PDB file of C-alpha atoms in Angstrom:
ATOM      1  CA  UNK A   1     -13.647 -96.973  31.221  1.00 87.00           C
ATOM      2  CA  UNK A   2     -15.608 -99.087  28.686  1.00 89.00           C
ATOM      3  CA  UNK A   3     -18.958 -98.891  30.850  1.00 91.00           C
ATOM      4  CA  UNK A   4     -18.328 -94.510  29.887  1.00 89.00           C
ATOM      5  CA  UNK A   5     -17.530 -95.178  26.730  1.00 88.00           C
ATOM      6  CA  UNK A   6     -20.771 -97.265  25.935  1.00 91.00           C
ATOM      7  CA  UNK A   7     -23.078 -95.543  28.269  1.00 89.00           C
ATOM      8  CA  UNK A   8     -21.496 -92.128  27.203  1.00 87.00           C
ATOM      9  CA  UNK A   9     -22.832 -93.067  23.334  1.00 87.00           C
ATOM     10  CA  UNK A  10     -25.962 -93.547  24.754  1.00 89.00           C
ATOM     11  CA  UNK A  11     -26.653 -90.944  26.859  1.00 88.00           C
ATOM     12  CA  UNK A  12     -24.737 -88.671  23.863  1.00 84.00           C
ATOM     13  CA  UNK A  13     -22.810 -86.787  26.538  1.00 86.00           C
ATOM     14  CA  UNK A  14     -19.811 -85.440  25.915  1.00 84.00           C
ATOM     15  CA  UNK A  15     -18.568 -85.320  29.348  1.00 84.00           C
ATOM     16  CA  UNK A  16     -18.834 -88.350  30.203  1.00 87.00           C
ATOM     17  CA  UNK A  17     -16.549 -89.183  26.969  1.00 83.00           C
ATOM     18  CA  UNK A  18     -14.272 -87.116  28.158  1.00 80.00           C
ATOM     19  CA  UNK A  19     -13.706 -88.744  31.273  1.00 79.00           C
ATOM     20  CA  UNK A  20     -13.380 -92.303  29.292  1.00 81.00           C
ATOM     21  CA  UNK A  21     -10.436 -90.586  27.371  1.00 78.00           C
ATOM     22  CA  UNK A  22      -8.770 -88.988  30.350  1.00 73.00           C
ATOM     23  CA  UNK A  23      -9.125 -93.025  31.810  1.00 77.00           C
ATOM     24  CA  UNK A  24      -8.062 -94.006  27.887  1.00 77.00           C
ATOM     25  CA  UNK A  25      -4.861 -91.287  28.772  1.00 71.00           C
ATOM     26  CA  UNK A  26      -4.194 -93.246  32.518  1.00 70.00           C
ATOM     27  CA  UNK A  27      -3.785 -96.579  30.333  1.00 78.00           C
ATOM     28  CA  UNK A  28      -1.654 -95.372  28.455  1.00 73.00           C
ATOM     29  CA  UNK A  29       0.786 -93.361  30.580  1.00 69.00           C
ATOM     30  CA  UNK A  30       0.365 -95.971  33.346  1.00 73.00           C
ATOM     31  CA  UNK A  31       1.969 -98.639  30.456  1.00 78.00           C
ATOM     32  CA  UNK A  32       4.633 -95.855  29.660  1.00 72.00           C
ATOM     33  CA  UNK A  33       5.139 -95.713  33.407  1.00 69.00           C
ATOM     34  CA  UNK A  34       5.565 -99.435  33.447  1.00 80.00           C
ATOM     35  CA  UNK A  35       7.783-100.001  30.873  1.00 78.00           C
ATOM     36  CA  UNK A  36      10.098 -97.260  32.254  1.00 73.00           C
ATOM     37  CA  UNK A  37      10.540 -98.617  35.776  1.00 72.00           C
ATOM     38  CA  UNK A  38      11.420-101.624  34.154  1.00 82.00           C
ATOM     39  CA  UNK A  39      14.066-100.329  32.047  1.00 79.00           C
ATOM     40  CA  UNK A  40      15.103 -98.003  34.718  1.00 71.00           C
ATOM     41  CA  UNK A  41      16.819-100.802  36.074  1.00 77.00           C
ATOM     42  CA  UNK A  42      18.894-101.951  33.527  1.00 86.00           C
ATOM     43  CA  UNK A  43      22.017-101.708  33.906  1.00 87.00           C
ATOM     44  CA  UNK A  44      24.482 -99.125  32.405  1.00 87.00           C
ATOM     45  CA  UNK A  45      26.602 -99.787  29.196  1.00 89.00           C
ATOM     46  CA  UNK A  46      29.205 -97.736  27.303  1.00 89.00           C
ATOM     47  CA  UNK A  47      26.849 -95.386  25.228  1.00 89.00           C
ATOM     48  CA  UNK A  48      24.698 -94.918  28.404  1.00 87.00           C
ATOM     49  CA  UNK A  49      27.301 -94.465  31.594  1.00 85.00           C
ATOM     50  CA  UNK A  50      24.534 -93.403  33.760  1.00 82.00           C
ATOM     51  CA  UNK A  51      22.010 -96.153  33.233  1.00 82.00           C
ATOM     52  CA  UNK A  52      18.476 -95.611  31.770  1.00 84.00           C
ATOM     53  CA  UNK A  53      16.745 -93.739  34.865  1.00 79.00           C
ATOM     54  CA  UNK A  54      15.660 -91.347  32.535  1.00 83.00           C
ATOM     55  CA  UNK A  55      13.168 -93.346  30.512  1.00 82.00           C
ATOM     56  CA  UNK A  56      11.409 -92.583  33.555  1.00 79.00           C
ATOM     57  CA  UNK A  57      11.028 -88.621  32.762  1.00 84.00           C
ATOM     58  CA  UNK A  58      10.789 -89.233  29.269  1.00 84.00           C
ATOM     59  CA  UNK A  59       7.667 -91.618  29.713  1.00 80.00           C
ATOM     60  CA  UNK A  60       6.369 -88.994  32.102  1.00 82.00           C
ATOM     61  CA  UNK A  61       6.531 -86.768  29.502  1.00 86.00           C
ATOM     62  CA  UNK A  62       4.907 -88.742  26.682  1.00 83.00           C
ATOM     63  CA  UNK A  63       1.514 -89.133  29.423  1.00 80.00           C
ATOM     64  CA  UNK A  64       1.513 -85.523  29.695  1.00 85.00           C
ATOM     65  CA  UNK A  65       1.719 -84.622  25.894  1.00 87.00           C
ATOM     66  CA  UNK A  66      -1.172 -87.535  25.488  1.00 82.00           C
ATOM     67  CA  UNK A  67      -3.197 -85.229  28.142  1.00 82.00           C
ATOM     68  CA  UNK A  68      -2.824 -82.347  26.547  1.00 88.00           C
ATOM     69  CA  UNK A  69      -3.988 -83.661  22.789  1.00 88.00           C
ATOM     70  CA  UNK A  70      -6.915 -85.162  23.829  1.00 83.00           C
ATOM     71  CA  UNK A  71      -8.158 -82.343  26.380  1.00 84.00           C
ATOM     72  CA  UNK A  72      -7.630 -80.434  23.021  1.00 89.00           C
ATOM     73  CA  UNK A  73      -9.532 -82.342  20.926  1.00 86.00           C
ATOM     74  CA  UNK A  74     -12.303 -82.783  24.088  1.00 83.00           C
ATOM     75  CA  UNK A  75     -12.473 -79.099  24.158  1.00 88.00           C
ATOM     76  CA  UNK A  76     -12.877 -78.126  20.417  1.00 89.00           C
ATOM     77  CA  UNK A  77     -15.296 -80.859  20.408  1.00 83.00           C
ATOM     78  CA  UNK A  78     -17.550 -78.915  22.968  1.00 85.00           C
ATOM     79  CA  UNK A  79     -17.114 -75.794  21.490  1.00 87.00           C
ATOM     80  CA  UNK A  80     -18.311 -77.008  18.485  1.00 84.00           C
ATOM     81  CA  UNK A  81     -21.055 -78.315  19.924  1.00 81.00           C
ATOM     82  CA  UNK A  82     -21.906 -75.104  21.820  1.00 82.00           C
ATOM     83  CA  UNK A  83     -22.308 -73.260  18.372  1.00 83.00           C
ATOM     84  CA  UNK A  84     -24.454 -76.204  16.438  1.00 79.00           C
ATOM     85  CA  UNK A  85     -26.977 -77.073  18.496  1.00 70.00           C
ATOM     86  CA  UNK A  86     -26.418 -80.589  19.801  1.00 62.00           C
ATOM     87  CA  UNK A  87     -28.666 -83.883  20.311  1.00 69.00           C
ATOM     88  CA  UNK A  88     -31.109 -84.373  23.724  1.00 79.00           C
ATOM     89  CA  UNK A  89     -28.709 -85.873  26.134  1.00 83.00           C
ATOM     90  CA  UNK A  90     -29.958 -88.434  28.877  1.00 87.00           C
ATOM     91  CA  UNK A  91     -29.203 -86.880  32.158  1.00 89.00           C
ATOM     92  CA  UNK A  92     -30.087 -90.047  34.229  1.00 90.00           C
ATOM     93  CA  UNK A  93     -27.863 -91.893  32.688  1.00 92.00           C
ATOM     94  CA  UNK A  94     -25.412 -89.679  32.554  1.00 90.00           C
ATOM     95  CA  UNK A  95     -25.668 -88.993  36.047  1.00 92.00           C
ATOM     96  CA  UNK A  96     -25.260 -92.813  37.047  1.00 93.00           C
ATOM     97  CA  UNK A  97     -22.810 -93.738  35.139  1.00 92.00           C
ATOM     98  CA  UNK A  98     -20.627 -90.544  36.525  1.00 90.00           C
ATOM     99  CA  UNK A  99     -21.359 -91.490  40.485  1.00 92.00           C
ATOM    100  CA  UNK A 100     -19.907 -94.960  39.406  1.00 92.00           C
ATOM    101  CA  UNK A 101     -16.827 -93.617  37.737  1.00 89.00           C
ATOM    102  CA  UNK A 102     -16.675 -91.305  40.985  1.00 91.00           C
ATOM    103  CA  UNK A 103     -17.092 -94.357  43.297  1.00 92.00           C
ATOM    104  CA  UNK A 104     -14.296 -96.153  41.583  1.00 90.00           C
ATOM    105  CA  UNK A 105     -11.893 -92.688  41.296  1.00 85.00           C
ATOM    106  CA  UNK A 106     -12.556 -92.314  45.533  1.00 90.00           C
ATOM    107  CA  UNK A 107     -11.514 -96.051  46.206  1.00 91.00           C
ATOM    108  CA  UNK A 108      -8.127 -95.596  43.496  1.00 86.00           C
ATOM    109  CA  UNK A 109      -7.463 -91.685  45.643  1.00 86.00           C
ATOM    110  CA  UNK A 110      -7.453 -93.548  48.599  1.00 85.00           C
ATOM    111  CA  UNK A 111      -5.237 -96.531  47.404  1.00 85.00           C
ATOM    112  CA  UNK A 112      -2.826 -94.931  45.698  1.00 79.00           C
ATOM    113  CA  UNK A 113      -2.603 -91.761  48.032  1.00 72.00           C
ATOM    114  CA  UNK A 114      -1.927 -93.879  51.025  1.00 66.00           C
ATOM    115  CA  UNK A 115       2.055 -94.702  50.136  1.00 58.00           C
ATOM    116  CA  UNK A 116       1.823 -91.145  47.618  1.00 53.00           C
ATOM    117  CA  UNK A 117       0.423 -88.210  50.256  1.00 51.00           C
ATOM    118  CA  UNK A 118       4.080 -88.206  52.450  1.00 51.00           C
ATOM    119  CA  UNK A 119       5.914 -87.471  49.271  1.00 46.00           C
ATOM    120  CA  UNK A 120       6.624 -83.983  47.398  1.00 44.00           C
ATOM    121  CA  UNK A 121       4.680 -82.880  44.520  1.00 43.00           C
ATOM    122  CA  UNK A 122       6.680 -80.509  43.027  1.00 42.00           C
ATOM    123  CA  UNK A 123       6.069 -77.503  45.087  1.00 42.00           C
ATOM    124  CA  UNK A 124       9.354 -77.771  46.830  1.00 45.00           C
ATOM    125  CA  UNK A 125      10.226 -74.590  48.088  1.00 44.00           C
ATOM    126  CA  UNK A 126      13.679 -73.178  49.637  1.00 42.00           C
ATOM    127  CA  UNK A 127      14.162 -74.237  53.172  1.00 42.00           C
ATOM    128  CA  UNK A 128      11.411 -77.320  53.138  1.00 43.00           C
ATOM    129  CA  UNK A 129      14.379 -79.829  53.993  1.00 42.00           C
ATOM    130  CA  UNK A 130      17.173 -77.438  54.789  1.00 42.00           C
ATOM    131  CA  UNK A 131      16.115 -76.791  58.585  1.00 40.00           C
ATOM    132  CA  UNK A 132      15.705 -80.571  59.334  1.00 41.00           C
ATOM    133  CA  UNK A 133      19.152 -81.326  56.832  1.00 41.00           C
ATOM    134  CA  UNK A 134      21.416 -78.282  59.200  1.00 42.00           C
ATOM    135  CA  UNK A 135      21.152 -80.317  61.863  1.00 41.00           C
ATOM    136  CA  UNK A 136      22.664 -83.894  60.207  1.00 44.00           C
ATOM    137  CA  UNK A 137      25.567 -81.292  58.343  1.00 43.00           C
ATOM    138  CA  UNK A 138      26.746 -79.735  61.630  1.00 42.00           C
ATOM    139  CA  UNK A 139      26.981 -83.311  63.303  1.00 38.00           C
ATOM    140  CA  UNK A 140      28.440 -84.364  60.097  1.00 39.00           C
ATOM    141  CA  UNK A 141      31.200 -81.313  60.033  1.00 43.00           C
ATOM    142  CA  UNK A 142      32.286 -82.009  63.866  1.00 37.00           C
ATOM    143  CA  UNK A 143      32.389 -85.652  62.348  1.00 39.00           C
ATOM    144  CA  UNK A 144      34.801 -84.457  59.918  1.00 42.00           C
ATOM    145  CA  UNK A 145      36.875 -82.469  62.440  1.00 43.00           C
ATOM    146  CA  UNK A 146      37.030 -85.361  64.741  1.00 40.00           C
ATOM    147  CA  UNK A 147      33.973 -86.198  66.288  1.00 41.00           C
ATOM    148  CA  UNK A 148      32.876 -89.386  68.198  1.00 44.00           C
ATOM    149  CA  UNK A 149      31.304 -92.603  67.327  1.00 41.00           C
ATOM    150  CA  UNK A 150      27.621 -91.593  69.123  1.00 42.00           C
ATOM    151  CA  UNK A 151      27.666 -88.839  66.315  1.00 45.00           C
ATOM    152  CA  UNK A 152      28.430 -91.050  63.518  1.00 42.00           C
ATOM    153  CA  UNK A 153      25.684 -93.460  64.427  1.00 42.00           C
ATOM    154  CA  UNK A 154      22.966 -90.589  64.944  1.00 42.00           C
ATOM    155  CA  UNK A 155      24.051 -89.000  61.439  1.00 41.00           C
ATOM    156  CA  UNK A 156      23.728 -92.847  60.045  1.00 44.00           C
ATOM    157  CA  UNK A 157      20.344 -92.577  61.243  1.00 39.00           C
ATOM    158  CA  UNK A 158      19.276 -89.065  60.048  1.00 40.00           C
ATOM    159  CA  UNK A 159      20.968 -90.026  56.305  1.00 41.00           C
ATOM    160  CA  UNK A 160      18.906 -92.752  55.878  1.00 39.00           C
ATOM    161  CA  UNK A 161      15.593 -90.973  56.660  1.00 41.00           C
ATOM    162  CA  UNK A 162      16.761 -88.281  54.624  1.00 40.00           C
ATOM    163  CA  UNK A 163      17.424 -90.215  52.238  1.00 40.00           C
ATOM    164  CA  UNK A 164      14.400 -92.474  51.814  1.00 39.00           C
ATOM    165  CA  UNK A 165      11.972 -89.583  52.369  1.00 39.00           C
ATOM    166  CA  UNK A 166      13.585 -87.530  49.530  1.00 39.00           C
ATOM    167  CA  UNK A 167      13.018 -90.327  46.761  1.00 41.00           C
ATOM    168  CA  UNK A 168       9.691 -89.902  44.284  1.00 48.00           C
ATOM    169  CA  UNK A 169       8.689 -91.472  41.804  1.00 62.00           C
ATOM    170  CA  UNK A 170       7.839 -89.332  39.269  1.00 65.00           C
ATOM    171  CA  UNK A 171       5.161 -91.721  37.541  1.00 63.00           C
ATOM    172  CA  UNK A 172       3.250 -92.480  40.767  1.00 71.00           C
ATOM    173  CA  UNK A 173       2.724 -88.586  41.118  1.00 73.00           C
ATOM    174  CA  UNK A 174       1.826 -88.777  37.427  1.00 68.00           C
ATOM    175  CA  UNK A 175      -1.064 -91.552  38.338  1.00 70.00           C
ATOM    176  CA  UNK A 176      -1.791 -89.709  41.642  1.00 79.00           C
ATOM    177  CA  UNK A 177      -2.874 -86.790  39.570  1.00 76.00           C
ATOM    178  CA  UNK A 178      -4.733 -88.228  36.793  1.00 69.00           C
ATOM    179  CA  UNK A 179      -7.307 -90.178  39.662  1.00 79.00           C
ATOM    180  CA  UNK A 180      -7.710 -86.673  40.947  1.00 81.00           C
ATOM    181  CA  UNK A 181      -8.245 -85.131  37.718  1.00 74.00           C
ATOM    182  CA  UNK A 182     -11.237 -88.202  37.321  1.00 77.00           C
ATOM    183  CA  UNK A 183     -12.144 -88.215  40.382  1.00 84.00           C
ATOM    184  CA  UNK A 184     -13.227 -83.908  39.874  1.00 80.00           C
ATOM    185  CA  UNK A 185     -14.568 -84.293  36.710  1.00 77.00           C
ATOM    186  CA  UNK A 186     -16.532 -87.521  37.653  1.00 85.00           C
ATOM    187  CA  UNK A 187     -18.152 -84.840  40.846  1.00 86.00           C
ATOM    188  CA  UNK A 188     -18.585 -82.118  37.688  1.00 82.00           C
ATOM    189  CA  UNK A 189     -20.518 -84.418  35.394  1.00 86.00           C
ATOM    190  CA  UNK A 190     -22.341 -85.727  38.257  1.00 89.00           C
ATOM    191  CA  UNK A 191     -23.574 -82.416  39.190  1.00 89.00           C
ATOM    192  CA  UNK A 192     -24.413 -81.363  34.920  1.00 88.00           C
ATOM    193  CA  UNK A 193     -26.255 -85.157  34.531  1.00 90.00           C
ATOM    194  CA  UNK A 194     -28.327 -83.802  37.747  1.00 92.00           C
ATOM    195  CA  UNK A 195     -29.206 -80.748  36.697  1.00 91.00           C
ATOM    196  CA  UNK A 196     -29.847 -81.909  32.560  1.00 89.00           C
ATOM    197  CA  UNK A 197     -31.525 -84.652  34.723  1.00 90.00           C
ATOM    198  CA  UNK A 198     -33.753 -82.350  36.187  1.00 90.00           C
ATOM    199  CA  UNK A 199     -34.619 -79.300  33.264  1.00 87.00           C
ATOM    200  CA  UNK A 200     -33.618 -81.691  29.579  1.00 82.00           C
ATOM    201  CA  UNK A 201     -33.520 -79.047  27.694  1.00 80.00           C
ATOM    202  CA  UNK A 202     -30.419 -77.393  29.304  1.00 83.00           C
ATOM    203  CA  UNK A 203     -27.728 -79.228  27.038  1.00 80.00           C
ATOM    204  CA  UNK A 204     -25.517 -76.972  27.249  1.00 84.00           C
ATOM    205  CA  UNK A 205     -23.979 -77.790  31.512  1.00 86.00           C
ATOM    206  CA  UNK A 206     -22.651 -81.181  29.166  1.00 84.00           C
ATOM    207  CA  UNK A 207     -20.994 -78.948  27.410  1.00 86.00           C
ATOM    208  CA  UNK A 208     -19.716 -76.346  29.696  1.00 87.00           C
ATOM    209  CA  UNK A 209     -18.388 -79.037  32.050  1.00 83.00           C
ATOM    210  CA  UNK A 210     -16.671 -80.457  29.474  1.00 83.00           C
ATOM    211  CA  UNK A 211     -14.680 -77.312  28.865  1.00 87.00           C
ATOM    212  CA  UNK A 212     -13.988 -76.878  32.522  1.00 84.00           C
ATOM    213  CA  UNK A 213     -12.814 -79.883  33.401  1.00 77.00           C
ATOM    214  CA  UNK A 214     -10.461 -80.615  30.629  1.00 81.00           C
ATOM    215  CA  UNK A 215      -8.835 -76.997  31.821  1.00 84.00           C
ATOM    216  CA  UNK A 216      -9.003 -78.343  35.312  1.00 77.00           C
ATOM    217  CA  UNK A 217      -7.053 -81.440  33.512  1.00 76.00           C
ATOM    218  CA  UNK A 218      -3.868 -79.529  32.203  1.00 83.00           C
ATOM    219  CA  UNK A 219      -3.663 -77.566  35.045  1.00 81.00           C
ATOM    220  CA  UNK A 220      -3.205 -80.448  37.228  1.00 74.00           C
ATOM    221  CA  UNK A 221      -0.354 -81.778  34.713  1.00 81.00           C
ATOM    222  CA  UNK A 222       1.577 -78.505  35.885  1.00 86.00           C
ATOM    223  CA  UNK A 223       3.736 -79.408  38.455  1.00 81.00           C
ATOM    224  CA  UNK A 224       4.718 -83.095  36.886  1.00 82.00           C
ATOM    225  CA  UNK A 225       6.180 -80.212  33.786  1.00 88.00           C
ATOM    226  CA  UNK A 226       8.029 -78.955  36.031  1.00 88.00           C
ATOM    227  CA  UNK A 227       9.791 -81.827  37.598  1.00 85.00           C
ATOM    228  CA  UNK A 228      10.322 -83.188  34.172  1.00 88.00           C
ATOM    229  CA  UNK A 229      11.418 -79.792  32.702  1.00 90.00           C
ATOM    230  CA  UNK A 230      13.888 -78.935  35.838  1.00 90.00           C
ATOM    231  CA  UNK A 231      15.695 -82.933  35.444  1.00 90.00           C
ATOM    232  CA  UNK A 232      15.955 -82.439  31.458  1.00 90.00           C
ATOM    233  CA  UNK A 233      16.916 -78.531  32.162  1.00 92.00           C
ATOM    234  CA  UNK A 234      19.529 -80.657  34.459  1.00 90.00           C
ATOM    235  CA  UNK A 235      17.666 -77.552  36.920  1.00 92.00           C
ATOM    236  CA  UNK A 236      19.546 -77.464  41.157  1.00 92.00           C
ATOM    237  CA  UNK A 237      17.422 -80.086  42.472  1.00 90.00           C
ATOM    238  CA  UNK A 238      14.895 -78.484  45.006  1.00 88.00           C
ATOM    239  CA  UNK A 239      15.881 -80.247  47.853  1.00 87.00           C
ATOM    240  CA  UNK A 240      19.083 -79.152  47.807  1.00 91.00           C
ATOM    241  CA  UNK A 241      20.872 -75.390  48.820  1.00 91.00           C
ATOM    242  CA  UNK A 242      23.452 -75.190  46.949  1.00 92.00           C
ATOM    243  CA  UNK A 243      25.023 -72.000  48.645  1.00 92.00           C
ATOM    244  CA  UNK A 244      24.345 -74.720  51.496  1.00 93.00           C
ATOM    245  CA  UNK A 245      26.181 -77.058  50.306  1.00 93.00           C
ATOM    246  CA  UNK A 246      28.690 -75.201  48.969  1.00 93.00           C
ATOM    247  CA  UNK A 247      29.633 -74.034  53.022  1.00 93.00           C
ATOM    248  CA  UNK A 248      29.027 -77.634  54.291  1.00 93.00           C
ATOM    249  CA  UNK A 249      31.604 -78.778  51.840  1.00 93.00           C
ATOM    250  CA  UNK A 250      34.420 -75.770  52.843  1.00 92.00           C
ATOM    251  CA  UNK A 251      34.025 -76.850  56.394  1.00 92.00           C
ATOM    252  CA  UNK A 252      35.052 -80.469  55.349  1.00 92.00           C
ATOM    253  CA  UNK A 253      38.902 -80.939  57.674  1.00 90.00           C
ATOM    254  CA  UNK A 254      41.241 -80.966  54.175  1.00 90.00           C
ATOM    255  CA  UNK A 255      38.728 -78.530  52.343  1.00 91.00           C
ATOM    256  CA  UNK A 256      40.692 -75.302  51.709  1.00 91.00           C
ATOM    257  CA  UNK A 257      38.015 -74.135  48.432  1.00 91.00           C
ATOM    258  CA  UNK A 258      35.475 -75.053  46.310  1.00 92.00           C
ATOM    259  CA  UNK A 259      34.519 -73.977  43.036  1.00 92.00           C
ATOM    260  CA  UNK A 260      32.741 -75.591  39.705  1.00 93.00           C
ATOM    261  CA  UNK A 261      30.253 -76.883  42.053  1.00 94.00           C
ATOM    262  CA  UNK A 262      27.295 -78.299  40.004  1.00 95.00           C
ATOM    263  CA  UNK A 263      24.452 -80.692  41.387  1.00 94.00           C
ATOM    264  CA  UNK A 264      21.398 -82.436  38.652  1.00 93.00           C
ATOM    265  CA  UNK A 265      19.529 -85.266  38.866  1.00 90.00           C
ATOM    266  CA  UNK A 266      19.444 -88.383  36.451  1.00 86.00           C
ATOM    267  CA  UNK A 267      15.794 -88.444  36.953  1.00 81.00           C
ATOM    268  CA  UNK A 268      13.728 -87.186  40.025  1.00 77.00           C
ATOM    269  CA  UNK A 269      15.278 -88.271  43.430  1.00 79.00           C
ATOM    270  CA  UNK A 270      18.721 -89.003  41.951  1.00 86.00           C
ATOM    271  CA  UNK A 271      21.012 -87.231  42.452  1.00 92.00           C
ATOM    272  CA  UNK A 272      24.874 -86.400  41.111  1.00 93.00           C
ATOM    273  CA  UNK A 273      27.401 -84.069  41.969  1.00 95.00           C
ATOM    274  CA  UNK A 274      30.535 -82.844  40.435  1.00 94.00           C
ATOM    275  CA  UNK A 275      33.453 -80.273  42.008  1.00 95.00           C
ATOM    276  CA  UNK A 276      37.177 -78.915  42.137  1.00 95.00           C
ATOM    277  CA  UNK A 277      38.408 -78.985  45.409  1.00 94.00           C
ATOM    278  CA  UNK A 278      41.597 -76.740  46.873  1.00 93.00           C
ATOM    279  CA  UNK A 279      42.724 -78.714  49.456  1.00 92.00           C
ATOM    280  CA  UNK A 280      44.867 -78.183  52.438  1.00 91.00           C
ATOM    281  CA  UNK A 281      48.711 -78.804  52.122  1.00 90.00           C
ATOM    282  CA  UNK A 282      49.978 -81.943  53.131  1.00 87.00           C
ATOM    283  CA  UNK A 283      46.371 -83.130  52.981  1.00 88.00           C
ATOM    284  CA  UNK A 284      45.674 -86.703  51.903  1.00 89.00           C
ATOM    285  CA  UNK A 285      43.283 -86.368  48.787  1.00 89.00           C
ATOM    286  CA  UNK A 286      42.179 -90.376  49.486  1.00 90.00           C
ATOM    287  CA  UNK A 287      40.889 -89.491  53.007  1.00 91.00           C
ATOM    288  CA  UNK A 288      39.554 -86.033  51.708  1.00 92.00           C
ATOM    289  CA  UNK A 289      37.639 -87.640  48.945  1.00 92.00           C
ATOM    290  CA  UNK A 290      36.081 -90.026  51.457  1.00 92.00           C
ATOM    291  CA  UNK A 291      34.939 -87.116  53.302  1.00 92.00           C
ATOM    292  CA  UNK A 292      33.368 -85.820  50.832  1.00 93.00           C
ATOM    293  CA  UNK A 293      31.249 -87.956  49.257  1.00 93.00           C
ATOM    294  CA  UNK A 294      30.528 -89.476  53.290  1.00 93.00           C
ATOM    295  CA  UNK A 295      29.291 -85.799  53.411  1.00 93.00           C
ATOM    296  CA  UNK A 296      27.355 -85.593  50.475  1.00 93.00           C
ATOM    297  CA  UNK A 297      25.428 -89.188  50.700  1.00 92.00           C
ATOM    298  CA  UNK A 298      24.557 -88.696  54.657  1.00 91.00           C
ATOM    299  CA  UNK A 299      23.688 -85.110  54.434  1.00 91.00           C
ATOM    300  CA  UNK A 300      22.098 -84.683  51.079  1.00 91.00           C
ATOM    301  CA  UNK A 301      21.594 -88.108  49.410  1.00 90.00           C
ATOM    302  CA  UNK A 302      24.114 -87.553  46.875  1.00 91.00           C
ATOM    303  CA  UNK A 303      25.098 -91.253  45.591  1.00 84.00           C
ATOM    304  CA  UNK A 304      27.326 -90.598  42.650  1.00 90.00           C
ATOM    305  CA  UNK A 305      29.746 -87.955  43.416  1.00 93.00           C
ATOM    306  CA  UNK A 306      32.997 -87.296  40.784  1.00 93.00           C
ATOM    307  CA  UNK A 307      35.513 -84.818  42.884  1.00 93.00           C
ATOM    308  CA  UNK A 308      38.724 -83.366  41.102  1.00 93.00           C
ATOM    309  CA  UNK A 309      41.354 -82.442  43.287  1.00 91.00           C
ATOM    310  CA  UNK A 310      43.457 -79.575  42.261  1.00 86.00           C
TER     311      UNK A 310
END
């Protein structure tokens, strides 16, 4: 970031300064993420009974706002320079600094992406997880109806796998998106620098690239924004099909009917469920409650379940 600030001023390149500004946003965003990750481990209190996991979401939202503000300023400055002829840009220095940024960003993409590529990116579609979960659901229903221990072991393995693969750190996603955006911008600035290096009077390329890549950076924030809004609006998580969950609960031994079923997220990957259950005559409420909680935990990774037995 420091190299790009100094080099951008010396080269008089707004595109390089734009890349440096996005790196500054990354630093601020990662600092917020680090604090949120630390705060999410705080113990719940009498006033914050769910704990502080949602600070992670608020931190991601603040990071998004920083990106939008800086991108908006850079777009304004680029338009201003287009309307008022800009000073000469050093295309050679611009290209070399952008190449340095490309090298660093490439290393970061490989490093962060190694643990990130298997996580969902907010584009979860109905059915992405349901086919996999359905097998576990049938096994668990068989267990609830009186299956053997082998089925229980298989369901345990399935539930652990599903739970681990479904956990998504929303701030890691934000960091990965930042790095991808910076990598794309570095490529664009390299191309713009090469053009200005070859044709020194073609300065508008620097400004156009700033506009284009500022818009691209804004577009990369859309999936993260969707996840943040989904959590804050308490939308049903995309990993969970509410109708399939309801049908599965109805098939549990001792359940007559389910209503007032709600599922939401404290933060991405941490699900909460509440429902009202009408039991069959003569069924033990404690046993029924344990079956429902066990089913939700094993099949959908819902660890916080509140059930009202009517």
